[in-house]
Amino acid sequence: MKVDGRPMRTIWLDADGWGVDVIDQRWLPHEFRIVTLRTLAEAATAIRDMWVRGAPLIGVTAAYGVALAMRENPSDAHLDQAWATLHETRPTAINLRWALDAARARLRPLPPAARAAAAYAQAAEIAEEDVDINRAIGRNGLAIIRAIAARKAPGEPVNILTHCNAGWLATVDYGTATAPIYLAGEEGVPVHVFVDETRPRNQGASLTAWELLHNRTPSTLIVDNAGGHLMQHGRIDMVIVGTDRTTARGDVCNKIGTYLKALAARDNGVPFYVALPSPTIDWTVNDGVKEIPIEERSAEEVDFVQGLGADGKVSRVRVSPEGGRAANPAFDVTPARLVTGLITERGVAEASADGLRALFPERG
Ligand code: MRU
């Protein structure tokens, strides 16, 4: 996507040919900062402290983290160390484990001297694959948007609600939930996006709203609790969200608050779609509520909000009484029965074991 007219991705090789450049998303939308990761430890910190975030981008950053580790020391022991260090950074997004398992499987049989180059090549492949997947999700999702647009008065926009940031900043490019929206814009299908602010870290307000503004996609920021009201008044035509892990039977784990939107959508007959790249499917689990580990993040994220002060500086302010207790589960699970369809790179699947298996028969 473009930032101020300049084509950008979220992760790329530095001019030195080995450092890994990323957009430090903690400062958006107020400051656009790029940082270079040069060690395994820095890659792990970037994921854990959410300089980069979003399931697909976490996976790609982890793959580059392994490459940085192999440059430091290509031994078997350090490969295992890299896997463990990166794996413990964020527990819910399955793309992390998927990328790490793929890296270890490819690198282990190679002589140590060949591992760093192979790891960089593999990370680049995973990044390219992410872009291709997202474009395909965009095409498949666009067909749904077009069908809704066809039922509306000519020129009237399709109103789409989204939660958190499943945009290009959460991936390498295009995003998952935003890919159909960006394609709709390119193809002249009028869309308007309602953006949930997504407390506590405000990925909607800080990242999705910023992306859409830069892309000139019409959007309106709303507080997390407004979605149900808008649905009751017929102001939302469809919901599209991303996912951090979807189970083999179609239960969808995504940013906290997604489940409440799915309940409101069901109650109001609003279609609820999930944009799902296949590396985000965890074929080893079925019951998302019972089996997916939910990341518990620091209570500080609930107690404080970050923003731009009157002095023009980014700072934090406390919103809760000092000494009180806060809890911060970062994700929730929307059961498959509440999901209208899973928009994958291979087509739109029914959210069920049969639906997913029909599109991915190699998974048996
Ligand atoms: O905690 P985050 O910001 O990493 O959470 C991101 C989300 O929940 C996204 O919706 C999800 O990763 C899908 S991104 C294409």
GROMACS .gro file of C-alpha atoms and ligand atoms in nm:
model
  379
    1MET     CA    1   0.000   0.000   0.000
    2LYS     CA    2   0.107   0.361  -0.026
    3VAL     CA    3   0.211   0.597   0.253
    4ASP     CA    4   0.213   0.957   0.131
    5GLY     CA    5   0.228   0.829  -0.226
    6ARG     CA    6   0.523   0.596  -0.157
    7PRO     CA    7   0.464   0.218  -0.202
    8MET     CA    8   0.539   0.042   0.129
    9ARG     CA    9   0.526  -0.298   0.287
   10THR     CA   10   0.541  -0.361   0.660
   11ILE     CA   11   0.868  -0.557   0.656
   12TRP     CA   12   1.166  -0.557   0.417
   13LEU     CA   13   1.540  -0.614   0.407
   14ASP     CA   14   1.751  -0.315   0.504
   15ALA     CA   15   1.985  -0.153   0.250
   16ASP     CA   16   2.273  -0.339   0.421
   17GLY     CA   17   2.122  -0.664   0.287
   18TRP     CA   18   2.070  -0.839   0.621
   19GLY     CA   19   1.904  -0.614   0.881
   20VAL     CA   20   1.523  -0.637   0.886
   21ASP     CA   21   1.331  -0.309   0.859
   22VAL     CA   22   0.982  -0.280   1.007
   23ILE     CA   23   0.734  -0.003   1.073
   24ASP     CA   24   0.730   0.050   1.451
   25GLN     CA   25   0.352   0.046   1.488
   26ARG     CA   26   0.352   0.164   1.849
   27TRP     CA   27   0.380   0.525   1.732
   28LEU     CA   28   0.109   0.530   1.468
   29PRO     CA   29  -0.096   0.725   1.375
   30HIS     CA   30   0.104   1.018   1.512
   31GLU     CA   31   0.457   0.926   1.410
   32PHE     CA   32   0.581   0.708   1.126
   33ARG     CA   33   0.894   0.536   1.251
   34ILE     CA   34   1.099   0.263   1.087
   35VAL     CA   35   1.332   0.046   1.295
   36THR     CA   36   1.594  -0.208   1.190
   37LEU     CA   37   1.603  -0.543   1.370
   38ARG     CA   38   1.954  -0.689   1.379
   39THR     CA   39   1.942  -0.972   1.635
   40LEU     CA   40   1.719  -1.258   1.743
   41ALA     CA   41   1.658  -1.072   2.069
   42GLU     CA   42   1.541  -0.759   1.883
   43ALA     CA   43   1.305  -0.962   1.664
   44ALA     CA   44   1.157  -1.125   1.976
   45THR     CA   45   1.113  -0.787   2.147
   46ALA     CA   46   0.949  -0.641   1.835
   47ILE     CA   47   0.686  -0.916   1.842
   48ARG     CA   48   0.636  -0.931   2.221
   49ASP     CA   49   0.609  -0.553   2.266
   50MET     CA   50   0.396  -0.516   1.953
   51TRP     CA   51   0.623  -0.298   1.740
   52VAL     CA   52   0.481  -0.538   1.483
   53ARG     CA   53   0.155  -0.720   1.537
   54GLY     CA   54  -0.124  -0.900   1.349
   55ALA     CA   55  -0.105  -1.274   1.299
   56PRO     CA   56   0.045  -1.284   0.945
   57LEU     CA   57   0.307  -1.015   1.016
   58ILE     CA   58   0.402  -1.186   1.342
   59GLY     CA   59   0.470  -1.505   1.140
   60VAL     CA   60   0.687  -1.326   0.882
   61THR     CA   61   0.881  -1.136   1.151
   62ALA     CA   62   0.946  -1.466   1.329
   63ALA     CA   63   1.081  -1.618   1.005
   64TYR     CA   64   1.321  -1.322   0.970
   65GLY     CA   65   1.404  -1.359   1.340
   66VAL     CA   66   1.524  -1.713   1.268
   67ALA     CA   67   1.735  -1.576   0.980
   68LEU     CA   68   1.894  -1.321   1.214
   69ALA     CA   69   1.960  -1.600   1.465
   70MET     CA   70   2.126  -1.817   1.199
   71ARG     CA   71   2.351  -1.524   1.109
   72GLU     CA   72   2.454  -1.502   1.477
   73ASN     CA   73   2.518  -1.873   1.515
   74PRO     CA   74   2.390  -2.144   1.277
   75SER     CA   75   2.423  -2.436   1.523
   76ASP     CA   76   2.141  -2.684   1.599
   77ALA     CA   77   2.130  -2.553   1.956
   78HIS     CA   78   2.084  -2.192   1.843
   79LEU     CA   79   1.815  -2.296   1.593
   80ASP     CA   80   1.623  -2.455   1.880
   81GLN     CA   81   1.691  -2.149   2.095
   82ALA     CA   82   1.554  -1.921   1.822
   83TRP     CA   83   1.239  -2.136   1.792
   84ALA     CA   84   1.181  -2.124   2.170
   85THR     CA   85   1.261  -1.753   2.215
   86LEU     CA   86   1.032  -1.645   1.934
   87HIS     CA   87   0.757  -1.895   2.015
   88GLU     CA   88   0.707  -1.762   2.367
   89THR     CA   89   0.658  -1.401   2.252
   90ARG     CA   90   0.284  -1.420   2.176
   91PRO     CA   91   0.078  -1.733   2.242
   92THR     CA   92  -0.243  -1.691   2.041
   93ALA     CA   93  -0.157  -1.612   1.677
   94ILE     CA   94  -0.088  -1.952   1.521
   95ASN     CA   95   0.107  -1.806   1.226
   96LEU     CA   96   0.398  -1.769   1.469
   97ARG     CA   97   0.428  -2.143   1.533
   98TRP     CA   98   0.351  -2.221   1.168
   99ALA     CA   99   0.642  -2.003   1.048
  100LEU     CA  100   0.881  -2.133   1.316
  101ASP     CA  101   0.800  -2.498   1.243
  102ALA     CA  102   0.847  -2.437   0.871
  103ALA     CA  103   1.183  -2.267   0.932
  104ARG     CA  104   1.314  -2.543   1.157
  105ALA     CA  105   1.200  -2.817   0.919
  106ARG     CA  106   1.375  -2.651   0.625
  107LEU     CA  107   1.697  -2.555   0.807
  108ARG     CA  108   1.767  -2.857   1.026
  109PRO     CA  109   1.877  -3.092   0.743
  110LEU     CA  110   2.114  -2.827   0.596
  111PRO     CA  111   2.482  -2.791   0.691
  112PRO     CA  112   2.515  -2.498   0.935
  113ALA     CA  113   2.706  -2.286   0.684
  114ALA     CA  114   2.405  -2.292   0.448
  115ARG     CA  115   2.141  -2.209   0.707
  116ALA     CA  116   2.146  -1.827   0.721
  117ALA     CA  117   2.102  -1.784   0.344
  118ALA     CA  118   1.828  -2.048   0.337
  119ALA     CA  119   1.647  -1.882   0.630
  120TYR     CA  120   1.647  -1.540   0.460
  121ALA     CA  121   1.519  -1.699   0.138
  122GLN     CA  122   1.243  -1.878   0.326
  123ALA     CA  123   1.136  -1.563   0.514
  124ALA     CA  124   1.113  -1.378   0.181
  125GLU     CA  125   0.903  -1.664   0.038
  126ILE     CA  126   0.664  -1.654   0.335
  127ALA     CA  127   0.631  -1.277   0.291
  128GLU     CA  128   0.552  -1.310  -0.081
  129GLU     CA  129   0.307  -1.589  -0.011
  130ASP     CA  130   0.127  -1.365   0.240
  131VAL     CA  131   0.083  -1.095  -0.025
  132ASP     CA  132  -0.052  -1.347  -0.279
  133ILE     CA  133  -0.291  -1.497  -0.023
  134ASN     CA  134  -0.426  -1.155   0.072
  135ARG     CA  135  -0.485  -1.057  -0.290
  136ALA     CA  136  -0.682  -1.380  -0.340
  137ILE     CA  137  -0.883  -1.316  -0.020
  138GLY     CA  138  -0.953  -0.970  -0.162
  139ARG     CA  139  -1.093  -1.113  -0.485
  140ASN     CA  140  -1.311  -1.368  -0.303
  141GLY     CA  141  -1.439  -1.111  -0.053
  142LEU     CA  142  -1.507  -0.858  -0.328
  143ALA     CA  143  -1.763  -1.095  -0.481
  144ILE     CA  144  -1.959  -1.081  -0.152
  145ILE     CA  145  -1.940  -0.701  -0.136
  146ARG     CA  146  -2.053  -0.678  -0.499
  147ALA     CA  147  -2.354  -0.900  -0.426
  148ILE     CA  148  -2.458  -0.673  -0.138
  149ALA     CA  149  -2.398  -0.361  -0.349
  150ALA     CA  150  -2.625  -0.504  -0.620
  151ARG     CA  151  -2.916  -0.505  -0.373
  152LYS     CA  152  -2.867  -0.138  -0.283
  153ALA     CA  153  -2.958   0.179  -0.469
  154PRO     CA  154  -2.695   0.268  -0.731
  155GLY     CA  155  -2.406   0.459  -0.573
  156GLU     CA  156  -2.514   0.381  -0.218
  157PRO     CA  157  -2.212   0.248  -0.025
  158VAL     CA  158  -2.190  -0.096   0.132
  159ASN     CA  159  -2.141  -0.031   0.503
  160ILE     CA  160  -1.883  -0.267   0.653
  161LEU     CA  161  -1.793  -0.296   1.021
  162THR     CA  162  -1.444  -0.414   1.114
  163HIS     CA  163  -1.271  -0.477   1.445
  164CYS     CA  164  -0.906  -0.433   1.548
  165ASN     CA  165  -0.659  -0.402   1.262
  166ALA     CA  166  -0.664  -0.679   1.005
  167GLY     CA  167  -0.532  -0.433   0.749
  168TRP     CA  168  -0.206  -0.415   0.558
  169LEU     CA  169  -0.024  -0.322   0.879
  170ALA     CA  170  -0.120  -0.664   1.023
  171THR     CA  171   0.019  -0.845   0.720
  172VAL     CA  172   0.294  -0.781   0.466
  173ASP     CA  173   0.057  -0.599   0.230
  174TYR     CA  174  -0.318  -0.552   0.154
  175GLY     CA  175  -0.437  -0.698   0.485
  176THR     CA  176  -0.691  -0.975   0.518
  177ALA     CA  177  -1.020  -0.809   0.622
  178THR     CA  178  -0.923  -0.494   0.433
  179ALA     CA  179  -0.820  -0.666   0.109
  180PRO     CA  180  -1.181  -0.695  -0.023
  181ILE     CA  181  -1.242  -0.335   0.088
  182TYR     CA  182  -0.934  -0.203  -0.094
  183LEU     CA  183  -1.024  -0.402  -0.407
  184ALA     CA  184  -1.381  -0.270  -0.393
  185GLY     CA  185  -1.240   0.082  -0.388
  186GLU     CA  186  -1.011   0.007  -0.684
  187GLU     CA  187  -1.300  -0.139  -0.883
  188GLY     CA  188  -1.539   0.146  -0.811
  189VAL     CA  189  -1.775  -0.043  -0.577
  190PRO     CA  190  -1.871   0.218  -0.316
  191VAL     CA  191  -1.788   0.112   0.041
  192HIS     CA  192  -1.786   0.283   0.378
  193VAL     CA  193  -1.614   0.128   0.681
  194PHE     CA  194  -1.716   0.160   1.044
  195VAL     CA  195  -1.395   0.114   1.245
  196ASP     CA  196  -1.419  -0.019   1.603
  197GLU     CA  197  -1.162   0.167   1.814
  198THR     CA  198  -1.063  -0.168   1.976
  199ARG     CA  199  -0.966  -0.100   2.335
  200PRO     CA  200  -0.734  -0.145   2.509
  201ARG     CA  201  -0.460  -0.084   2.252
  202ASN     CA  202  -0.686   0.093   2.002
  203GLN     CA  203  -0.560  -0.084   1.689
  204GLY     CA  204  -0.878   0.030   1.512
  205ALA     CA  205  -0.840   0.396   1.603
  206SER     CA  206  -0.462   0.409   1.558
  207LEU     CA  207  -0.399   0.171   1.270
  208THR     CA  208  -0.713   0.084   1.070
  209ALA     CA  209  -0.840   0.443   1.068
  210TRP     CA  210  -0.492   0.560   0.959
  211GLU     CA  211  -0.471   0.302   0.680
  212LEU     CA  212  -0.816   0.380   0.544
  213LEU     CA  213  -0.750   0.754   0.555
  214HIS     CA  214  -0.425   0.710   0.360
  215ASN     CA  215  -0.608   0.495   0.106
  216ARG     CA  216  -0.893   0.749   0.081
  217THR     CA  217  -1.145   0.481   0.180
  218PRO     CA  218  -1.447   0.647   0.343
  219SER     CA  219  -1.458   0.545   0.710
  220THR     CA  220  -1.602   0.641   1.046
  221LEU     CA  221  -1.439   0.560   1.380
  222ILE     CA  222  -1.678   0.432   1.647
  223VAL     CA  223  -1.637   0.322   2.007
  224ASP     CA  224  -1.638  -0.052   2.061
  225ASN     CA  225  -1.986  -0.051   2.207
  226ALA     CA  226  -2.156   0.126   1.915
  227GLY     CA  227  -2.168  -0.166   1.670
  228GLY     CA  228  -2.480  -0.333   1.810
  229HIS     CA  229  -2.675  -0.006   1.801
  230LEU     CA  230  -2.574   0.061   1.440
  231MET     CA  231  -2.680  -0.291   1.341
  232GLN     CA  232  -3.021  -0.246   1.506
  233HIS     CA  233  -3.073   0.062   1.291
  234GLY     CA  234  -2.980  -0.108   0.964
  235ARG     CA  235  -2.657   0.089   0.924
  236ILE     CA  236  -2.425  -0.211   0.885
  237ASP     CA  237  -2.453  -0.436   0.577
  238MET     CA  238  -2.181  -0.680   0.674
  239VAL     CA  239  -1.900  -0.740   0.923
  240ILE     CA  240  -1.552  -0.848   0.811
  241VAL     CA  241  -1.288  -0.925   1.074
  242GLY     CA  242  -0.952  -1.100   1.073
  243THR     CA  243  -0.841  -1.392   1.284
  244ASP     CA  244  -0.538  -1.496   1.486
  245ARG     CA  245  -0.627  -1.865   1.483
  246THR     CA  246  -0.920  -2.054   1.337
  247THR     CA  247  -0.983  -2.414   1.436
  248ALA     CA  248  -1.040  -2.712   1.207
  249ARG     CA  249  -1.415  -2.682   1.271
  250GLY     CA  250  -1.426  -2.308   1.203
  251ASP     CA  251  -1.421  -2.148   1.549
  252VAL     CA  252  -1.257  -1.808   1.512
  253CYS     CA  253  -1.017  -1.656   1.763
  254ASN     CA  254  -0.965  -1.284   1.713
  255LYS     CA  255  -0.912  -0.963   1.907
  256ILE     CA  256  -1.116  -0.932   2.225
  257GLY     CA  257  -1.463  -0.800   2.147
  258THR     CA  258  -1.505  -0.986   1.818
  259TYR     CA  259  -1.743  -1.237   1.981
  260LEU     CA  260  -1.977  -0.960   2.100
  261LYS     CA  261  -1.993  -0.821   1.745
  262ALA     CA  262  -2.078  -1.167   1.611
  263LEU     CA  263  -2.360  -1.201   1.867
  264ALA     CA  264  -2.500  -0.861   1.773
  265ALA     CA  265  -2.469  -0.947   1.402
  266ARG     CA  266  -2.661  -1.273   1.449
  267ASP     CA  267  -2.936  -1.099   1.646
  268ASN     CA  268  -2.977  -0.844   1.368
  269GLY     CA  269  -2.939  -1.071   1.064
  270VAL     CA  270  -2.614  -0.899   0.959
  271PRO     CA  271  -2.370  -1.133   0.776
  272PHE     CA  272  -2.050  -1.188   0.975
  273TYR     CA  273  -1.747  -1.283   0.762
  274VAL     CA  274  -1.394  -1.372   0.868
  275ALA     CA  275  -1.098  -1.317   0.633
  276LEU     CA  276  -0.885  -1.625   0.685
  277PRO     CA  277  -0.544  -1.693   0.527
  278SER     CA  278  -0.478  -2.067   0.540
  279PRO     CA  279  -0.162  -2.035   0.759
  280THR     CA  280  -0.401  -1.905   1.029
  281ILE     CA  281  -0.591  -2.236   1.042
  282ASP     CA  282  -0.481  -2.455   1.332
  283TRP     CA  283  -0.575  -2.801   1.204
  284THR     CA  284  -0.475  -2.955   1.541
  285VAL     CA  285  -0.758  -2.798   1.742
  286ASN     CA  286  -1.138  -2.809   1.716
  287ASP     CA  287  -1.302  -2.641   2.013
  288GLY     CA  288  -1.160  -2.290   2.009
  289VAL     CA  289  -1.302  -2.187   2.346
  290LYS     CA  290  -1.146  -2.480   2.527
  291GLU     CA  291  -0.829  -2.534   2.327
  292ILE     CA  292  -0.685  -2.198   2.216
  293PRO     CA  293  -0.451  -2.026   2.465
  294ILE     CA  294  -0.567  -1.668   2.516
  295GLU     CA  295  -0.291  -1.414   2.568
  296GLU     CA  296  -0.325  -1.219   2.893
  297ARG     CA  297  -0.150  -0.888   2.849
  298SER     CA  298  -0.042  -0.630   3.104
  299ALA     CA  299  -0.312  -0.452   3.304
  300GLU     CA  300  -0.123  -0.131   3.218
  301GLU     CA  301  -0.282  -0.144   2.872
  302VAL     CA  302  -0.624  -0.114   3.039
  303ASP     CA  303  -0.525   0.145   3.299
  304PHE     CA  304  -0.353   0.379   3.053
  305VAL     CA  305  -0.426   0.512   2.705
  306GLN     CA  306  -0.171   0.653   2.466
  307GLY     CA  307  -0.232   0.958   2.252
  308LEU     CA  308  -0.104   1.287   2.120
  309GLY     CA  309  -0.082   1.555   2.387
  310ALA     CA  310  -0.151   1.925   2.343
  311ASP     CA  311   0.230   1.966   2.343
  312GLY     CA  312   0.246   1.760   2.021
  313LYS     CA  313   0.415   1.467   2.196
  314VAL     CA  314   0.292   1.108   2.219
  315SER     CA  315   0.231   1.024   2.585
  316ARG     CA  316   0.018   0.805   2.812
  317VAL     CA  317  -0.254   0.906   3.055
  318ARG     CA  318  -0.414   0.702   3.331
  319VAL     CA  319  -0.791   0.644   3.293
  320SER     CA  320  -0.856   0.432   3.605
  321PRO     CA  321  -0.810   0.491   3.977
  322GLU     CA  322  -0.462   0.415   4.105
  323GLY     CA  323  -0.452   0.093   4.308
  324GLY     CA  324  -0.750  -0.071   4.134
  325ARG     CA  325  -0.734  -0.409   3.962
  326ALA     CA  326  -0.758  -0.458   3.584
  327ALA     CA  327  -0.762  -0.769   3.362
  328ASN     CA  328  -0.659  -0.779   2.999
  329PRO     CA  329  -0.751  -1.093   2.799
  330ALA     CA  330  -0.639  -0.999   2.448
  331PHE     CA  331  -0.850  -1.236   2.234
  332ASP     CA  332  -1.182  -1.416   2.236
  333VAL     CA  333  -1.336  -1.701   2.038
  334THR     CA  334  -1.640  -1.670   1.812
  335PRO     CA  335  -1.802  -2.012   1.769
  336ALA     CA  336  -1.839  -2.131   1.409
  337ARG     CA  337  -2.220  -2.120   1.435
  338LEU     CA  338  -2.207  -1.738   1.444
  339VAL     CA  339  -1.985  -1.707   1.136
  340THR     CA  340  -2.154  -1.661   0.797
  341GLY     CA  341  -1.845  -1.757   0.597
  342LEU     CA  342  -1.467  -1.786   0.605
  343ILE     CA  343  -1.310  -1.589   0.319
  344THR     CA  344  -0.994  -1.782   0.231
  345GLU     CA  345  -0.751  -1.758  -0.060
  346ARG     CA  346  -0.922  -2.061  -0.216
  347GLY     CA  347  -1.278  -1.937  -0.186
  348VAL     CA  348  -1.544  -1.876   0.078
  349ALA     CA  349  -1.588  -2.172   0.313
  350GLU     CA  350  -1.878  -2.252   0.538
  351ALA     CA  351  -1.747  -2.224   0.897
  352SER     CA  352  -1.747  -2.595   0.969
  353ALA     CA  353  -1.512  -2.893   0.952
  354ASP     CA  354  -1.674  -3.001   0.623
  355GLY     CA  355  -1.660  -2.651   0.480
  356LEU     CA  356  -1.288  -2.610   0.551
  357ARG     CA  357  -1.201  -2.963   0.439
  358ALA     CA  358  -1.382  -2.909   0.108
  359LEU     CA  359  -1.147  -2.618   0.032
  360PHE     CA  360  -0.835  -2.783   0.179
  361PRO     CA  361  -0.882  -3.152   0.090
  362GLU     CA  362  -0.508  -3.220   0.145
  363ARG     CA  363  -0.580  -3.176   0.519
  364GLY     CA  364  -0.786  -3.492   0.510
  365MRU     O1  365  -0.297  -0.806   1.921
  365MRU     P1  366  -0.286  -0.787   1.773
  365MRU     O2  367  -0.288  -0.643   1.731
  365MRU     O3  368  -0.170  -0.864   1.713
  365MRU     O4  369  -0.421  -0.852   1.719
  365MRU     C1  370  -0.449  -0.853   1.581
  365MRU     C2  371  -0.580  -0.910   1.548
  365MRU     O5  372  -0.654  -0.955   1.632
  365MRU     C3  373  -0.613  -0.918   1.402
  365MRU     O6  374  -0.750  -0.904   1.381
  365MRU     C4  375  -0.568  -1.057   1.353
  365MRU     O7  376  -0.432  -1.079   1.382
  365MRU     C5  377  -0.587  -1.075   1.209
  365MRU     S1  378  -0.471  -0.976   1.122
  365MRU     C6  379  -0.477  -1.005   0.958
   0.00000   0.00000   0.00000
